[in-house]
mmCIF file of C-alpha atoms and ligand atoms in Angstrom:
data_model
loop_
_atom_site.group_PDB
_atom_site.id
_atom_site.type_symbol
_atom_site.label_atom_id
_atom_site.label_comp_id
_atom_site.label_asym_id
_atom_site.label_seq_id
_atom_site.Cartn_x
_atom_site.Cartn_y
_atom_site.Cartn_z
ATOM 1 C CA MET A 20 131.413 100.529 75.183
ATOM 2 C CA ARG A 21 129.890 100.797 71.723
ATOM 3 C CA ARG A 22 126.204 101.589 71.417
ATOM 4 C CA ASP A 23 125.136 98.011 70.603
ATOM 5 C CA GLU A 24 127.248 96.623 73.480
ATOM 6 C CA LEU A 25 125.672 99.104 75.889
ATOM 7 C CA LEU A 26 122.159 98.215 74.767
ATOM 8 C CA ASP A 27 122.868 94.501 75.209
ATOM 9 C CA PHE A 28 124.349 95.254 78.630
ATOM 10 C CA ALA A 29 121.217 97.233 79.584
ATOM 11 C CA ASP A 30 119.064 94.259 78.685
ATOM 12 C CA GLY A 31 120.885 92.184 81.320
ATOM 13 C CA VAL A 32 120.421 94.684 84.177
ATOM 14 C CA LYS A 33 117.874 93.818 86.867
ATOM 15 C CA GLY A 34 114.645 95.758 86.407
ATOM 16 C CA PHE A 35 111.212 96.197 84.917
ATOM 17 C CA MET A 36 111.938 97.602 81.471
ATOM 18 C CA PRO A 37 111.296 95.246 78.528
ATOM 19 C CA ARG A 38 113.929 95.477 75.801
ATOM 20 C CA ASP A 39 111.570 96.924 73.169
ATOM 21 C CA GLU A 40 110.604 99.733 75.537
ATOM 22 C CA GLY A 41 114.214 100.328 76.563
ATOM 23 C CA LEU A 42 115.222 100.599 72.918
ATOM 24 C CA ALA A 43 112.324 103.016 72.268
ATOM 25 C CA LEU A 44 113.466 105.117 75.232
ATOM 26 C CA HIS A 45 117.013 105.112 73.874
ATOM 27 C CA ARG A 46 115.920 105.970 70.328
ATOM 28 C CA ALA A 47 113.607 108.822 71.346
ATOM 29 C CA ALA A 48 116.424 110.388 73.377
ATOM 30 C CA LEU A 49 118.957 109.890 70.586
ATOM 31 C CA GLU A 50 116.701 111.486 67.972
ATOM 32 C CA GLN A 51 116.002 114.508 70.159
ATOM 33 C CA LYS A 52 117.475 117.682 68.651
ATOM 34 C CA GLY A 53 120.115 119.636 70.543
ATOM 35 C CA THR A 54 123.164 118.459 72.485
ATOM 36 C CA ASN A 55 124.842 119.120 75.823
ATOM 37 C CA GLY A 56 121.448 118.986 77.445
ATOM 38 C CA THR A 57 120.361 118.118 80.953
ATOM 39 C CA TRP A 58 118.235 114.996 81.238
ATOM 40 C CA LEU A 59 116.650 113.519 84.343
ATOM 41 C CA GLU A 60 114.891 110.292 85.200
ATOM 42 C CA VAL A 61 112.677 109.936 88.269
ATOM 43 C CA GLY A 62 113.069 106.315 89.397
ATOM 44 C CA ALA A 63 116.512 104.738 88.986
ATOM 45 C CA TRP A 64 116.145 101.314 90.695
ATOM 46 C CA CYS A 65 119.188 99.273 89.581
ATOM 47 C CA GLY A 66 120.124 101.446 86.610
ATOM 48 C CA LYS A 67 118.514 99.645 83.694
ATOM 49 C CA SER A 68 116.689 102.609 82.131
ATOM 50 C CA ALA A 69 119.693 104.771 83.064
ATOM 51 C CA VAL A 70 121.862 102.673 80.729
ATOM 52 C CA TYR A 71 119.346 102.848 77.860
ATOM 53 C CA LEU A 72 119.114 106.632 78.270
ATOM 54 C CA GLY A 73 122.762 107.050 79.248
ATOM 55 C CA ALA A 74 123.932 105.365 76.039
ATOM 56 C CA ALA A 75 122.111 108.120 74.122
ATOM 57 C CA ALA A 76 123.293 110.854 76.488
ATOM 58 C CA GLN A 77 126.907 109.793 76.045
ATOM 59 C CA GLU A 78 126.663 110.067 72.265
ATOM 60 C CA LYS A 79 125.068 113.492 72.499
ATOM 61 C CA GLY A 80 127.293 114.946 75.214
ATOM 62 C CA ALA A 81 124.328 115.271 77.570
ATOM 63 C CA VAL A 82 124.167 114.437 81.268
ATOM 64 C CA LEU A 83 121.491 112.191 82.750
ATOM 65 C CA TYR A 84 120.562 112.662 86.392
ATOM 66 C CA SER A 85 119.177 109.391 87.715
ATOM 67 C CA LEU A 86 117.074 110.158 90.780
ATOM 68 C CA ASP A 87 115.912 107.751 93.476
ATOM 69 C CA HIS A 88 115.844 107.477 97.254
ATOM 70 C CA HIS A 89 116.873 103.875 96.544
ATOM 71 C CA HIS A 90 114.512 102.305 99.073
ATOM 72 C CA GLY A 91 112.047 101.025 96.479
ATOM 73 C CA SER A 92 108.384 101.720 95.792
ATOM 74 C CA GLU A 93 105.451 100.200 97.607
ATOM 75 C CA GLU A 94 105.288 97.160 95.302
ATOM 76 C CA ASN A 95 108.984 96.414 95.959
ATOM 77 C CA GLN A 96 108.579 96.023 99.733
ATOM 78 C CA VAL A 97 108.488 92.689 101.567
ATOM 79 C CA GLY A 98 105.237 90.815 100.981
ATOM 80 C CA TRP A 99 104.503 92.681 97.721
ATOM 81 C CA GLU A 100 104.620 91.512 94.125
ATOM 82 C CA HIS A 101 108.064 92.869 93.167
ATOM 83 C CA PHE A 102 110.040 92.134 96.344
ATOM 84 C CA ASP A 103 113.658 91.042 95.791
ATOM 85 C CA PRO A 104 115.292 89.834 99.053
ATOM 86 C CA SER A 105 118.780 90.148 97.538
ATOM 87 C CA LEU A 106 118.349 93.948 97.597
ATOM 88 C CA VAL A 107 117.761 94.174 101.347
ATOM 89 C CA ASP A 108 120.553 95.852 103.335
ATOM 90 C CA PRO A 109 121.185 93.741 106.477
ATOM 91 C CA HIS A 110 122.334 96.904 108.277
ATOM 92 C CA ASP A 111 118.801 98.228 108.685
ATOM 93 C CA GLY A 112 116.608 95.669 106.915
ATOM 94 C CA ARG A 113 115.563 98.189 104.292
ATOM 95 C CA LEU A 114 115.730 97.828 100.543
ATOM 96 C CA ASN A 115 118.811 99.553 99.127
ATOM 97 C CA THR A 116 119.322 99.594 95.368
ATOM 98 C CA LEU A 117 122.112 102.182 95.414
ATOM 99 C CA PRO A 118 125.085 99.743 95.463
ATOM 100 C CA THR A 119 123.587 97.809 92.548
ATOM 101 C CA TRP A 120 122.841 101.029 90.659
ATOM 102 C CA GLN A 121 126.444 102.195 91.176
ATOM 103 C CA ARG A 122 127.835 98.894 89.959
ATOM 104 C CA THR A 123 125.605 99.051 86.869
ATOM 105 C CA ILE A 124 126.756 102.541 85.922
ATOM 106 C CA ALA A 125 130.409 101.673 86.603
ATOM 107 C CA ASP A 126 130.263 98.462 84.544
ATOM 108 C CA ALA A 127 128.610 100.414 81.711
ATOM 109 C CA GLN A 128 131.452 102.961 81.926
ATOM 110 C CA LEU A 129 128.901 105.753 82.142
ATOM 111 C CA GLU A 130 130.107 107.378 85.370
ATOM 112 C CA SER A 131 130.795 110.725 83.660
ATOM 113 C CA THR A 132 127.418 110.728 81.897
ATOM 114 C CA VAL A 133 124.904 109.256 84.355
ATOM 115 C CA LEU A 134 124.956 111.009 87.733
ATOM 116 C CA GLY A 135 123.037 109.742 90.740
ATOM 117 C CA LEU A 136 120.746 111.999 92.731
ATOM 118 C CA VAL A 137 119.871 110.240 95.972
ATOM 119 C CA GLY A 138 116.845 111.530 97.822
ATOM 120 C CA PRO A 139 113.072 111.973 97.756
ATOM 121 C CA SER A 140 111.871 113.179 94.371
ATOM 122 C CA LEU A 141 109.984 116.199 95.684
ATOM 123 C CA VAL A 142 112.831 117.471 97.839
ATOM 124 C CA VAL A 143 115.216 117.267 94.902
ATOM 125 C CA ALA A 144 112.649 118.921 92.608
ATOM 126 C CA ARG A 145 112.262 121.861 94.984
ATOM 127 C CA HIS A 146 115.995 122.514 94.795
ATOM 128 C CA PHE A 147 116.519 121.743 91.120
ATOM 129 C CA ALA A 148 116.365 124.865 88.956
ATOM 130 C CA GLN A 149 117.972 123.505 85.795
ATOM 131 C CA PRO A 150 115.652 123.259 82.758
ATOM 132 C CA LEU A 151 115.343 119.728 81.368
ATOM 133 C CA ASP A 152 115.720 118.704 77.740
ATOM 134 C CA ILE A 153 114.478 115.218 78.574
ATOM 135 C CA LEU A 154 112.431 114.051 81.550
ATOM 136 C CA PHE A 155 111.612 110.383 82.122
ATOM 137 C CA ILE A 156 108.990 109.713 84.795
ATOM 138 C CA ASP A 157 109.210 106.183 86.223
ATOM 139 C CA GLY A 158 109.117 106.662 89.991
ATOM 140 C CA GLY A 159 106.410 105.676 92.449
ATOM 141 C CA HIS A 160 103.152 104.613 90.838
ATOM 142 C CA GLY A 161 100.723 105.420 93.683
ATOM 143 C CA THR A 162 98.249 108.212 92.967
ATOM 144 C CA ASP A 163 99.786 110.840 95.241
ATOM 145 C CA VAL A 164 103.376 110.043 94.270
ATOM 146 C CA ALA A 165 102.798 109.928 90.508
ATOM 147 C CA TRP A 166 100.825 113.189 90.488
ATOM 148 C CA ALA A 167 103.394 114.875 92.724
ATOM 149 C CA ASP A 168 106.176 113.876 90.310
ATOM 150 C CA TYR A 169 104.173 115.178 87.375
ATOM 151 C CA ASP A 170 103.389 118.490 89.118
ATOM 152 C CA ALA A 171 106.959 118.981 90.342
ATOM 153 C CA TRP A 172 108.959 117.919 87.295
ATOM 154 C CA SER A 173 106.920 118.470 84.119
ATOM 155 C CA PRO A 174 107.113 122.312 84.322
ATOM 156 C CA LYS A 175 110.908 122.016 84.113
ATOM 157 C CA VAL A 176 110.818 120.560 80.594
ATOM 158 C CA VAL A 177 111.890 123.131 77.978
ATOM 159 C CA ALA A 178 109.784 123.925 74.903
ATOM 160 C CA GLY A 179 110.624 121.264 72.329
ATOM 161 C CA GLY A 180 111.914 118.964 75.097
ATOM 162 C CA LEU A 181 110.708 115.431 75.762
ATOM 163 C CA MET A 182 108.694 114.036 78.617
ATOM 164 C CA MET A 183 108.500 110.255 78.639
ATOM 165 C CA ILE A 184 106.266 108.320 80.989
ATOM 166 C CA HIS A 185 106.581 104.610 81.800
ATOM 167 C CA ASP A 186 103.949 102.078 82.878
ATOM 168 C CA VAL A 187 101.060 103.801 81.114
ATOM 169 C CA PHE A 188 98.264 101.231 81.115
ATOM 170 C CA PRO A 189 94.989 102.379 79.523
ATOM 171 C CA ASP A 190 93.408 99.043 80.541
ATOM 172 C CA PRO A 191 93.261 98.721 84.364
ATOM 173 C CA LYS A 192 93.680 94.937 83.934
ATOM 174 C CA ASP A 193 97.282 95.573 82.839
ATOM 175 C CA GLY A 194 98.359 97.699 85.792
ATOM 176 C CA GLY A 195 97.843 100.701 88.040
ATOM 177 C CA ARG A 196 96.260 103.840 86.643
ATOM 178 C CA PRO A 197 98.215 106.861 87.956
ATOM 179 C CA PRO A 198 100.858 106.903 85.196
ATOM 180 C CA TYR A 199 98.033 106.723 82.655
ATOM 181 C CA GLU A 200 96.217 109.562 84.434
ATOM 182 C CA ILE A 201 99.216 111.885 84.366
ATOM 183 C CA TYR A 202 99.750 111.032 80.698
ATOM 184 C CA LEU A 203 96.139 112.069 80.002
ATOM 185 C CA ALA A 204 96.605 115.229 82.054
ATOM 186 C CA ALA A 205 99.713 116.153 80.066
ATOM 187 C CA LEU A 206 97.799 115.823 76.787
ATOM 188 C CA ALA A 207 94.753 117.668 78.184
ATOM 189 C CA SER A 208 96.983 120.549 79.329
ATOM 190 C CA GLN A 209 97.848 121.097 75.645
ATOM 191 C CA LEU A 210 101.409 121.740 76.792
ATOM 192 C CA PHE A 211 102.482 118.313 75.527
ATOM 193 C CA ALA A 212 101.784 116.364 72.352
ATOM 194 C CA GLU A 213 102.321 112.628 71.907
ATOM 195 C CA ILE A 214 105.003 111.707 69.420
ATOM 196 C CA SER A 215 105.294 107.942 69.908
ATOM 197 C CA ALA A 216 104.406 104.952 72.055
ATOM 198 C CA GLN A 217 105.972 101.539 72.649
ATOM 199 C CA GLY A 218 104.378 99.078 75.054
ATOM 200 C CA SER A 219 103.685 101.071 78.214
ATOM 201 C CA LEU A 220 106.111 103.874 77.256
ATOM 202 C CA ARG A 221 104.713 107.198 76.016
ATOM 203 C CA VAL A 222 106.900 109.860 74.437
ATOM 204 C CA LEU A 223 105.545 113.421 74.563
ATOM 205 C CA ARG A 224 107.030 116.667 73.322
ATOM 206 C CA ARG A 225 106.584 119.968 75.106
ATOM 207 C CA ILE A 226 104.981 122.423 72.714
HETATM 208 N N1 SAH B 557 113.427 103.466 85.787
HETATM 209 C C1 SAH B 557 113.868 102.217 86.390
HETATM 210 C C2 SAH B 557 112.821 101.610 87.314
HETATM 211 C C3 SAH B 557 112.375 102.496 88.431
HETATM 212 S S1 SAH B 557 111.356 101.620 89.601
HETATM 213 C C4 SAH B 557 114.189 101.234 85.293
HETATM 214 O O1 SAH B 557 113.415 101.147 84.325
HETATM 215 O O2 SAH B 557 115.183 100.536 85.398
HETATM 216 C C5 SAH B 557 110.721 102.940 90.542
HETATM 217 C C6 SAH B 557 111.728 103.584 91.480
HETATM 218 O O3 SAH B 557 111.150 104.768 91.986
HETATM 219 C C7 SAH B 557 112.120 102.740 92.695
HETATM 220 O O4 SAH B 557 113.493 102.466 92.662
HETATM 221 C C8 SAH B 557 111.766 103.622 93.907
HETATM 222 O O5 SAH B 557 112.728 103.598 94.938
HETATM 223 C C9 SAH B 557 111.695 104.995 93.278
HETATM 224 N N2 SAH B 557 110.830 105.926 93.979
HETATM 225 C C10 SAH B 557 109.535 105.765 94.314
HETATM 226 N N3 SAH B 557 109.052 106.858 94.937
HETATM 227 C C11 SAH B 557 110.092 107.736 95.019
HETATM 228 C C12 SAH B 557 110.240 109.059 95.570
HETATM 229 N N4 SAH B 557 109.220 109.687 96.136
HETATM 230 N N5 SAH B 557 111.445 109.651 95.487
HETATM 231 C C13 SAH B 557 112.496 109.018 94.919
HETATM 232 N N6 SAH B 557 112.407 107.786 94.362
HETATM 233 C C14 SAH B 557 111.226 107.151 94.416
HETATM 234 MG MG1 MG B 558 108.652 101.366 85.018
#
């Protein structure tokens, strides 16, 4: 698919990424210097952000690992705000977004660019030695989970590489704080500098 077709397709995928933020994600990745890189997103859900990023990765000859255990975050479980009964697997009654994610990546014709990593973020991180040119953090938003992702994955970003964080809400009225806290920690570490922001997306560069 052409770039504009892919971006329109991404807009139609189930998920929690507004189009303006998806386009900002895509653009930041596309403008990043260097090719043939390794990119990784923590939090795949049904593949929406993977298509925005994957469209850029395809043009640049990079590979995007899209990591998720595919059983949803706390707020996706039954009785919570973002529960979607159509994603429950009748086999065990658990949420399972993997079949939807696979269909998304297949329909987008990105199967050689966007590769699924299925498992708990920290277990994968412990066994993942490859430096990252782009890291997108959009996994669990609880305090422990968000900080664990930041601690495990941010050191893998190469100098000059990007770390993008989603759902950064400076005002607690707009949403949970942990993504905002790790964003502040990244800036305070002086290892990362902010280069742009769109909605709740923050784009940082490793110094
Ligand atoms: N980036 C996606 C949305 C991700 S939603 C998009 O914009 O389209 C957050 C995802 O993080 C959920 O699918 C959930 O299953 C996953 N997640 C939460 N905690 C996780 C963990 N510890 N390991 C792996 N995945 C996790
Ligand atoms: Mg998000």
